[in-house]
CSV table of C-alpha atoms in Angstrom, one decimal:
chain,number,residue,atom,x,y,z
A,218,MET,CA,-24.3,-31.8,-4.9
A,219,LEU,CA,-27.8,-30.4,-4.9
A,220,LEU,CA,-30.1,-30.0,-1.9
A,221,ARG,CA,-33.9,-30.2,-2.6
A,222,PHE,CA,-36.3,-28.9,0.0
A,223,MET,CA,-40.0,-28.0,0.0
A,224,SER,CA,-40.6,-24.3,0.0
A,225,GLN,CA,-43.8,-22.6,1.0
A,226,ASP,CA,-43.6,-20.4,-2.1
A,227,LYS,CA,-46.7,-19.4,-3.9
A,228,VAL,CA,-44.7,-19.2,-7.2
A,229,GLY,CA,-44.4,-22.9,-8.0
A,230,SER,CA,-45.3,-25.6,-10.3
A,231,ASP,CA,-47.8,-27.2,-7.8
A,232,ARG,CA,-50.3,-24.4,-7.0
A,233,ARG,CA,-52.8,-26.8,-5.5
A,234,ALA,CA,-50.4,-27.9,-2.8
A,235,GLY,CA,-48.9,-24.4,-2.4
A,236,VAL,CA,-45.4,-25.9,-2.3
A,237,VAL,CA,-42.6,-26.3,-4.8
A,238,ALA,CA,-39.3,-28.3,-4.6
A,239,VAL,CA,-36.3,-25.9,-4.6
A,240,SER,CA,-32.9,-27.1,-5.6
A,241,ILE,CA,-29.8,-25.4,-4.1
A,242,PRO,CA,-26.1,-26.4,-4.3
A,243,GLN,CA,-24.5,-27.6,-1.1
A,244,ARG,CA,-21.0,-28.1,0.1
A,245,PHE,CA,-19.3,-29.2,3.3
A,246,LEU,CA,-16.6,-27.5,5.2
A,247,GLN,CA,-13.9,-29.8,6.5
A,248,ALA,CA,-13.5,-30.2,10.2
A,249,CYS,CA,-10.4,-28.4,11.6
A,250,SER,CA,-9.5,-31.2,14.1
A,251,GLY,CA,-10.7,-34.7,13.5
A,252,PRO,CA,-14.1,-36.0,12.4
A,253,THR,CA,-17.3,-34.4,13.6
A,254,ALA,CA,-20.8,-35.8,13.7
A,255,GLU,CA,-23.0,-32.8,13.3
A,256,TYR,CA,-23.0,-30.1,10.6
A,257,ALA,CA,-25.0,-26.9,10.8
A,258,PRO,CA,-26.1,-24.9,7.7
A,259,ARG,CA,-24.9,-21.5,6.6
A,260,PHE,CA,-25.4,-19.6,3.4
A,261,TYR,CA,-22.3,-19.4,1.2
A,262,LEU,CA,-22.0,-16.7,-1.5
A,263,GLU,CA,-19.3,-15.8,-4.0
A,264,ALA,CA,-18.9,-12.5,-5.9
A,265,LYS,CA,-16.6,-11.2,-8.5
A,266,ILE,CA,-15.6,-7.6,-8.1
A,267,ASP,CA,-14.0,-5.7,-11.0
A,268,ILE,CA,-12.7,-2.4,-9.6
A,269,ALA,CA,-11.5,0.5,-11.8
A,270,ASP,CA,-11.0,3.6,-9.8
A,271,VAL,CA,-10.6,6.6,-12.1
A,272,ARG,CA,-9.0,9.0,-9.6
A,273,SER,CA,-6.2,6.6,-8.4
A,274,GLY,CA,-6.0,4.5,-11.6
A,275,PHE,CA,-6.3,1.4,-9.4
A,276,ARG,CA,-7.6,-1.6,-11.3
A,277,GLU,CA,-8.1,-5.1,-10.0
A,278,SER,CA,-10.4,-8.1,-10.3
A,279,LEU,CA,-11.1,-9.9,-7.1
A,280,SER,CA,-13.1,-13.0,-6.0
A,281,VAL,CA,-14.9,-12.6,-2.7
A,282,ASN,CA,-16.5,-15.4,-0.7
A,283,ARG,CA,-18.4,-15.3,2.6
A,284,ALA,CA,-20.5,-17.5,4.8
A,285,LEU,CA,-23.6,-16.1,6.4
A,286,ASP,CA,-25.5,-17.2,9.5
A,287,ILE,CA,-28.9,-18.4,8.6
A,288,VAL,CA,-31.3,-16.1,10.5
A,289,PRO,CA,-34.7,-14.5,9.7
A,290,LEU,CA,-34.2,-11.4,7.5
A,291,GLU,CA,-36.5,-8.5,7.1
A,292,GLU,CA,-36.7,-6.9,3.7
A,293,ASP,CA,-34.8,-3.8,4.8
A,294,ALA,CA,-32.4,-5.6,7.2
A,295,LEU,CA,-28.7,-4.8,7.0
A,296,TRP,CA,-26.1,-7.4,7.6
A,297,THR,CA,-23.6,-6.7,10.3
A,298,GLU,CA,-20.0,-7.8,10.3
A,299,ASP,CA,-20.5,-10.4,13.1
A,300,MET,CA,-23.1,-12.2,10.8
A,301,VAL,CA,-20.5,-12.7,8.0
A,302,HIS,CA,-17.6,-15.1,8.1
A,303,ASP,CA,-14.5,-15.6,5.9
A,304,VAL,CA,-14.2,-19.1,4.6
A,305,SER,CA,-11.6,-20.8,2.4
A,306,PRO,CA,-13.0,-22.6,-0.7
A,307,GLU,CA,-10.0,-24.9,-0.5
A,308,MET,CA,-11.4,-26.3,2.8
A,309,MET,CA,-14.7,-27.3,1.1
A,310,ALA,CA,-15.8,-30.6,-0.3
A,311,ASP,CA,-18.8,-31.6,-2.4
A,312,MET,CA,-19.7,-34.7,-0.4
A,313,PRO,CA,-20.2,-35.0,3.4
A,314,PRO,CA,-17.6,-37.0,5.4
A,315,PRO,CA,-18.6,-40.5,6.5
A,316,GLY,CA,-21.0,-40.5,9.4
A,317,ALA,CA,-21.8,-36.9,9.1
A,318,LYS,CA,-25.2,-35.8,10.5
A,319,VAL,CA,-26.7,-32.6,9.0
A,320,LEU,CA,-29.0,-30.5,11.1
A,321,PRO,CA,-32.2,-29.4,9.4
A,322,LEU,CA,-32.6,-26.1,7.5
A,323,PRO,CA,-34.8,-23.6,9.3
A,324,ALA,CA,-38.4,-23.6,8.1
A,325,PHE,CA,-38.2,-20.0,6.9
A,326,VAL,CA,-35.6,-20.8,4.2
A,327,ASN,CA,-37.5,-20.6,0.9
A,328,ARG,CA,-37.0,-19.3,-2.5
A,329,GLU,CA,-37.9,-15.7,-1.6
A,330,HIS,CA,-35.6,-15.8,1.4
A,331,ILE,CA,-32.7,-17.0,-0.8
A,332,ARG,CA,-33.4,-14.2,-3.3
A,333,ARG,CA,-33.3,-11.7,-0.4
A,334,VAL,CA,-30.0,-13.1,0.8
A,335,GLU,CA,-28.5,-12.5,-2.7
A,336,ARG,CA,-29.7,-8.9,-2.7
A,337,GLN,CA,-28.5,-8.3,0.8
A,338,PHE,CA,-25.1,-9.8,0.0
A,339,LEU,CA,-24.8,-7.2,-2.8
A,340,SER,CA,-25.8,-4.5,-0.3
A,341,TYR,CA,-23.3,-5.7,2.2
A,342,LEU,CA,-20.4,-5.6,-0.2
A,343,LEU,CA,-21.3,-2.1,-1.4
A,344,ARG,CA,-21.3,-0.9,2.2
A,345,HIS,CA,-18.4,-2.8,3.7
A,346,PHE,CA,-16.0,-4.0,1.0
A,347,GLU,CA,-13.0,-1.7,0.5
A,348,ILE,CA,-9.4,-1.8,-0.5
A,349,ARG,CA,-6.9,0.5,1.2
A,350,ILE,CA,-4.0,1.7,-0.9
A,351,TYR,CA,-1.2,4.2,-0.3
A,352,ARG,CA,-1.3,7.8,-1.6
A,353,ASN,CA,1.4,10.4,-1.7
A,354,PRO,CA,-0.7,13.7,-1.7
A,355,ALA,CA,2.3,15.9,-2.6
A,356,LEU,CA,3.1,13.9,-5.7
A,357,ASN,CA,-0.5,12.8,-6.5
A,358,LEU,CA,0.7,9.2,-6.8
A,359,TYR,CA,-1.2,6.1,-5.7
A,360,SER,CA,0.1,2.6,-5.0
A,361,ALA,CA,-0.9,-0.2,-7.4
A,362,ALA,CA,-2.6,-3.5,-6.7
A,363,GLY,CA,-0.4,-5.6,-4.5
A,364,GLU,CA,2.3,-2.9,-4.1
A,365,SER,CA,3.8,-2.8,-0.7
A,366,ARG,CA,4.5,0.4,1.2
A,367,GLY,CA,8.2,0.0,0.7
A,368,ASP,CA,7.9,-0.5,-3.0
A,369,PHE,CA,5.6,2.5,-3.3
A,370,GLU,CA,8.0,4.7,-1.4
A,371,ALA,CA,10.8,3.6,-3.7
A,372,ARG,CA,8.6,4.5,-6.7
A,373,CYS,CA,7.9,7.9,-5.1
A,374,LEU,CA,11.6,8.4,-4.7
A,375,GLU,CA,12.2,7.5,-8.3
A,376,SER,CA,9.7,10.1,-9.4
A,377,LEU,CA,11.7,12.7,-7.4
A,378,GLU,CA,15.1,11.8,-8.8
A,379,GLY,CA,15.2,14.5,-11.5
A,380,SER,CA,14.1,17.3,-9.2
A,381,PHE,CA,16.6,16.1,-6.5
A,382,ARG,CA,19.4,16.0,-9.0
A,383,GLN,CA,18.6,19.6,-10.2
A,384,ASP,CA,18.6,20.9,-6.6
A,385,LEU,CA,21.9,19.0,-5.9
A,386,ASP,CA,23.6,20.5,-8.9
A,387,GLY,CA,22.4,24.0,-7.8
A,388,LEU,CA,24.0,23.4,-4.3
A,389,ARG,CA,27.2,22.1,-5.9
A,390,GLU,CA,27.5,25.3,-7.9
A,391,VAL,CA,27.1,27.4,-4.7
A,392,PHE,CA,29.9,25.6,-3.0
A,393,GLU,CA,32.1,25.6,-6.0
A,394,ARG,CA,31.8,29.4,-6.2
A,395,ARG,CA,32.7,29.6,-2.5
A,396,VAL,CA,35.9,27.6,-3.0
A,397,GLU,CA,36.7,29.7,-6.1
A,398,LYS,CA,36.4,32.8,-4.0
A,399,ILE,CA,38.7,31.5,-1.4
A,400,LYS,CA,41.2,30.5,-4.1
A,401,GLU,CA,41.2,34.0,-5.6
A,402,GLY,CA,41.7,35.7,-2.3
A,403,SER,CA,44.4,33.3,-1.2
A,404,LEU,CA,46.4,33.7,-4.4
A,405,ARG,CA,46.3,37.5,-4.2
A,406,ALA,CA,47.5,37.4,-0.7
A,407,GLU,CA,50.4,35.1,-1.5
A,408,ARG,CA,51.6,37.3,-4.4
A,409,TRP,CA,51.9,40.3,-2.1
A,410,THR,CA,53.3,38.8,1.1
A,411,ASP,CA,55.7,36.0,0.1
A,412,PRO,CA,59.2,36.4,-1.3
A,413,GLU,CA,58.7,33.2,-3.4
A,414,PRO,CA,55.1,33.6,-4.7
A,415,ASP,CA,55.4,31.0,-7.5
A,416,LYS,CA,56.3,28.2,-5.1
A,417,LEU,CA,53.6,29.0,-2.6
A,418,THR,CA,51.0,29.7,-5.2
A,419,THR,CA,51.4,26.1,-6.5
A,420,GLN,CA,51.0,24.8,-3.0
A,421,VAL,CA,47.9,26.9,-2.5
A,422,ARG,CA,46.4,25.8,-5.8
A,423,ASN,CA,47.0,22.1,-4.9
A,424,ARG,CA,45.4,22.4,-1.5
A,425,ILE,CA,42.4,24.2,-2.9
A,426,HIS,CA,42.1,21.7,-5.8
A,427,GLN,CA,42.1,18.7,-3.4
A,428,ALA,CA,39.4,20.3,-1.3
A,429,SER,CA,37.3,21.1,-4.3
A,430,GLU,CA,37.6,17.6,-5.6
A,431,ARG,CA,36.4,16.2,-2.3
A,432,ILE,CA,33.4,18.6,-2.3
A,433,VAL,CA,32.5,17.7,-5.9
A,434,ASP,CA,32.8,14.0,-5.1
A,435,LEU,CA,30.5,14.5,-2.2
A,436,PHE,CA,27.8,15.7,-4.6
A,437,LEU,CA,28.4,13.2,-7.3
A,438,ARG,CA,28.2,10.3,-4.8
A,439,ALA,CA,24.9,11.5,-3.3
A,440,GLU,CA,22.1,9.0,-3.8
A,441,LEU,CA,18.5,9.6,-2.9
A,442,ARG,CA,18.1,6.1,-1.6
A,443,GLN,CA,20.8,6.3,1.0
A,444,ASN,CA,22.0,8.7,3.7
A,445,PRO,CA,25.2,10.6,2.9
A,446,PRO,CA,28.4,9.5,4.7
A,447,ALA,CA,29.0,11.2,8.0
A,448,HIS,CA,31.5,14.0,7.7
A,449,ALA,CA,33.7,14.5,10.7
A,450,ARG,CA,33.3,17.8,12.3
A,451,PRO,CA,36.6,19.7,12.5
A,452,GLY,CA,38.0,20.8,15.8
A,453,ASN,CA,38.7,24.4,16.7
A,454,LEU,CA,39.3,26.0,13.4
A,455,GLY,CA,41.0,29.3,12.8
A,456,ASP,CA,41.1,31.6,9.7
A,457,ASP,CA,43.9,30.0,7.7
A,458,LEU,CA,43.3,28.4,4.3
A,459,ASP,CA,42.9,24.8,5.5
A,460,ASP,CA,40.5,25.8,8.2
A,461,ARG,CA,38.3,27.7,5.8
A,462,LEU,CA,38.3,24.8,3.3
A,463,ALA,CA,37.4,22.3,6.1
A,464,TRP,CA,34.4,24.4,7.1
A,465,ILE,CA,33.2,24.5,3.5
A,466,GLU,CA,33.5,20.7,3.2
A,467,LEU,CA,31.5,20.3,6.4
A,468,GLU,CA,28.8,22.8,5.3
A,469,ALA,CA,28.5,21.0,1.9
A,470,SER,CA,28.1,17.7,3.6
A,471,GLU,CA,25.3,19.0,5.9
A,472,ALA,CA,23.6,20.8,3.0
A,473,VAL,CA,23.5,17.4,1.1
A,474,ARG,CA,22.1,15.7,4.2
A,475,ARG,CA,19.4,18.3,4.6
A,476,LEU,CA,18.4,18.0,1.0
A,477,MET,CA,18.2,14.2,1.2
A,478,GLU,CA,16.1,14.4,4.3
A,479,GLU,CA,13.7,16.8,2.7
A,480,TYR,CA,13.2,14.5,-0.3
A,481,LEU,CA,13.0,11.3,1.7
A,482,GLY,CA,10.3,13.1,3.8
A,483,ARG,CA,8.4,14.0,0.7
A,484,ALA,CA,8.5,10.4,-0.6
A,485,GLY,CA,7.5,8.9,2.7
A,486,ASP,CA,4.7,11.3,3.5
A,487,LEU,CA,1.9,8.8,2.7
A,488,ASP,CA,-1.7,8.4,3.8
A,489,GLU,CA,-4.4,5.8,3.0
A,490,TYR,CA,-6.8,6.0,0.1
A,491,VAL,CA,-9.9,3.9,0.2
A,492,VAL,CA,-11.2,2.3,-3.0
A,493,ARG,CA,-14.8,1.0,-2.9
A,494,PRO,CA,-16.7,-0.8,-5.7
A,495,SER,CA,-19.7,0.7,-7.4
A,496,LEU,CA,-22.9,-1.3,-8.2
A,497,LYS,CA,-21.7,-2.1,-11.7
A,498,ASP,CA,-18.4,-3.5,-10.3
A,499,VAL,CA,-20.0,-6.3,-8.2
A,500,HIS,CA,-21.4,-9.6,-9.7
A,501,VAL,CA,-22.9,-11.9,-7.1
A,502,GLY,CA,-23.2,-15.6,-7.7
A,503,ALA,CA,-25.9,-18.0,-6.5
A,504,VAL,CA,-26.4,-19.0,-2.9
A,505,THR,CA,-25.0,-22.3,-1.7
A,506,ILE,CA,-25.7,-24.1,1.5
A,507,LEU,CA,-22.5,-24.6,3.3
A,508,TRP,CA,-22.5,-27.3,6.0
A,509,VAL,CA,-20.2,-26.3,8.8
A,510,PRO,CA,-18.9,-28.5,11.7
A,511,VAL,CA,-20.9,-27.5,14.8
A,512,GLU,CA,-17.8,-26.7,16.8
A,513,ALA,CA,-16.7,-24.2,14.1
A,514,CYS,CA,-20.1,-22.4,14.6
A,515,ARG,CA,-19.5,-21.7,18.3
């Protein structure tokens, strides 16, 4: 639906009268609660923003729509946030509801004023429109369009998987060497002190082998996306074989836990990165008069 009004614009088809008829689309915002009699005018503008941020690799095409209070505007005036309103296009209609009474447009609304509104809407978007995404500075990774914090953290963890596994393997080798050292020392002691070394040597080997398997299994089951199972702290331990093996198992569990906490901290160390459009990214559409129920303007 088009609105035609007489503009005191010197650029017109009727130079003798000094006026020209200006056509502008108009739409009507539906009342939130029941019918309303009076509708006040606002400017309504839409823009398409195509963002392609080189640094973060963020790319997205967005549609932006805003309503603006109709107030006198100087050429260099800057819109403030309280002048601009979010509106839903789904709540608009092309025709007024039955019985609607539209209030008059202010006298200063002319063709030049409308052109100025379009320019200032572009300026407003360049100053105020922004998208905040997540960044992991340590990994130099940025979240993608629509990616939640949780999904981005999971992606950061995935990127750390190879490094985590290498560090985990290095730790496992350290503890395997410690178990092997205990094994060698225990077997030498058994051969010299026991009258039946073969029998006791087999028992020693089995106990050490069982402890070694538990330690290896601890490292194999370690997953970066979950905390390691709690390892019961042994009581008062002495210096016999079982006590020393129990301490090594406990130390291995704590070493795995510390490594996981380190990597989880690296993945979750996020801050915000602000993406703003450039002039070439913003494409502003034509102005529409949006008639808004008077109670919605208060």
